[in-house]
XYZ file of C-alpha atoms in Angstrom:
143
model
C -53.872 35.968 -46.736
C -53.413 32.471 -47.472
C -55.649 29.461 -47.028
C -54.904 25.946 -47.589
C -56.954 23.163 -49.325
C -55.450 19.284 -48.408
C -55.991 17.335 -51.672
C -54.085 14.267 -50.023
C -52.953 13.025 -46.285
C -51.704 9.918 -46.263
C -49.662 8.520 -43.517
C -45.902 10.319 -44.861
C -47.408 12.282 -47.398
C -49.482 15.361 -47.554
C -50.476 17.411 -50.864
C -51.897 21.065 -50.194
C -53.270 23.797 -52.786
C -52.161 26.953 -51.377
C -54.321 29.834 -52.087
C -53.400 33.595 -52.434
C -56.178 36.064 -52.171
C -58.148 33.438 -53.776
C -55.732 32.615 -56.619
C -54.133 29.603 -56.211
C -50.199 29.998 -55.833
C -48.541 26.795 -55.424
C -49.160 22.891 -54.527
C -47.583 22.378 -51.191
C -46.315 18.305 -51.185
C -44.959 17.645 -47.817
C -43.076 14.142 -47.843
C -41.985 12.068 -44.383
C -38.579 10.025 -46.078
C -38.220 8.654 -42.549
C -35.041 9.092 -43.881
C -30.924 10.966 -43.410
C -29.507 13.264 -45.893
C -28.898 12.469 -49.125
C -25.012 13.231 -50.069
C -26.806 15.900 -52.548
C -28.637 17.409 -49.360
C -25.167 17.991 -47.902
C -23.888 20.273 -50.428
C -26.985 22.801 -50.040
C -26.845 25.689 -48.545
C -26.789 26.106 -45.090
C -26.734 22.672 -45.064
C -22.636 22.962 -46.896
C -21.732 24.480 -43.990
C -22.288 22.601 -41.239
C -20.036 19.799 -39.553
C -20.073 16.168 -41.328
C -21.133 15.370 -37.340
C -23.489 17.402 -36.973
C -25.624 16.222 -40.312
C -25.450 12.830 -38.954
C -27.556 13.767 -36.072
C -30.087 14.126 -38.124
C -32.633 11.075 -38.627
C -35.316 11.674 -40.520
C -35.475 14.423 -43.431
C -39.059 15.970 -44.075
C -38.877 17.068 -47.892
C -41.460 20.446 -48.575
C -42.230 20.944 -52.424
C -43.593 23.821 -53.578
C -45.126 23.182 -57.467
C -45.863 26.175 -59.904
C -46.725 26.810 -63.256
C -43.993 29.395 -62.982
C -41.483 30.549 -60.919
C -43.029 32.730 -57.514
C -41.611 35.840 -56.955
C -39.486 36.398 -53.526
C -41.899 37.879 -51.962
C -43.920 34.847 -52.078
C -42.004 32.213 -52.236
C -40.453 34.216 -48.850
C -44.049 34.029 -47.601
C -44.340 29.902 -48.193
C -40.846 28.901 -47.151
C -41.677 30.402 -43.920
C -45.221 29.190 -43.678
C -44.431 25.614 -44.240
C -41.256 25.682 -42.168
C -43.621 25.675 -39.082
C -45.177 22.371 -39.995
C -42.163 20.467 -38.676
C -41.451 19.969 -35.275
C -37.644 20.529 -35.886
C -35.250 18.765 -33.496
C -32.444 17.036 -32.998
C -33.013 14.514 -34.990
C -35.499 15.718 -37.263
C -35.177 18.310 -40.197
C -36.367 19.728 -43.715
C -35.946 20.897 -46.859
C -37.876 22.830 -48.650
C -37.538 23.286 -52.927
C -39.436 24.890 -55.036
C -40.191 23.583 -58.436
C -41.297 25.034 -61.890
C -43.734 22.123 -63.681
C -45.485 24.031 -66.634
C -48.923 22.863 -66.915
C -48.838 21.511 -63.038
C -52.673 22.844 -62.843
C -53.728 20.992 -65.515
C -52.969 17.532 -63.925
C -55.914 15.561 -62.610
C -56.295 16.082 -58.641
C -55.921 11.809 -58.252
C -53.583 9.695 -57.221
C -52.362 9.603 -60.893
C -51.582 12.976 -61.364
C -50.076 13.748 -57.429
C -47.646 11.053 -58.622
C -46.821 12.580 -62.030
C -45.419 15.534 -59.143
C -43.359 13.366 -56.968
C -41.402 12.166 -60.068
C -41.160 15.148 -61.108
C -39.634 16.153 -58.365
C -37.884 12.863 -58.419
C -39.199 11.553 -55.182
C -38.711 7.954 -54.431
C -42.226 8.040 -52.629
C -45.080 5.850 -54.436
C -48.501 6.596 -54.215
C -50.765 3.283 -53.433
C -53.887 3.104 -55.844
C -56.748 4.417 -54.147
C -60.522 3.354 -54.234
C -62.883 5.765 -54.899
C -64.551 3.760 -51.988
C -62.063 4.833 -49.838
C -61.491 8.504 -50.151
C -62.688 10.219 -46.861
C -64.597 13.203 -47.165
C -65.974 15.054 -43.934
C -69.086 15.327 -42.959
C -71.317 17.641 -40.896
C -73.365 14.675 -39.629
């Protein structure tokens, strides 16, 4: 079974820990580019196969990025791809892609807005992570 843990949400970026039977298996960074494809997008697969036209259609790209210590077996990495592909309501002029990445030491980083960043350039995302007050973190409450 697999439970998620948000770590971030800001307003075009969300940063899940996905958990495993209670062993964490990947961060889960989910990125709004409000953005097309990239020329680089084009040449993925299925992506290589579709009309120029087509592509175009497309408006805004959601990018999915799934962060391990090491590489997930199929199995799982079968089990996120289709997990996360039902976060986005896919139309016709909205998509994703989702990548997986292998970032040794990835669980060591500090769970701030310092070491979500050190993630996104890893993954060499454009996106840029405003500092954040401690003030300003919201945590729920049962009030």
């Amino acid at each position: 079974m697999i439970s998620l843990k948000r770590v971030l949400k800001l307003r075009d970026l969300e940063i899940f820990i996905v958990s495993k039977n209670e062993n964490i298996l990947s961060y889960a960074l989910i990125e709004d580019t409000k953005a097309i494809y990239t020329t680089e997008d084009k040449k993925l697969d299925p992506l290589c196969f579709m009309d120029e036209e087509d592509l175009d259609e497309i408006l805004n790209v959601y990018r999915i990025y799934l962060i391990n210590d090491e590489a997930l077996d199929k199995k799982d990495s079968i089990l996120l791809r289709d997990y996360f592909s039902e976060f986005v309501n896919n139309n016709s002029s909205t998509n994703f892609i989702i990548k997986e990445y292998v970032q040794k030491n990835v669980y060591d980083l500090e769970e701030d807005e310092t070491g979500f960043q050190k993630m996104l350039d890893f993954v060499e995302s454009k996106y840029k992570i405003p500092t954040i007050s401690k003030e300003k973190w919201a945590y729920l409450s049962q009030d």
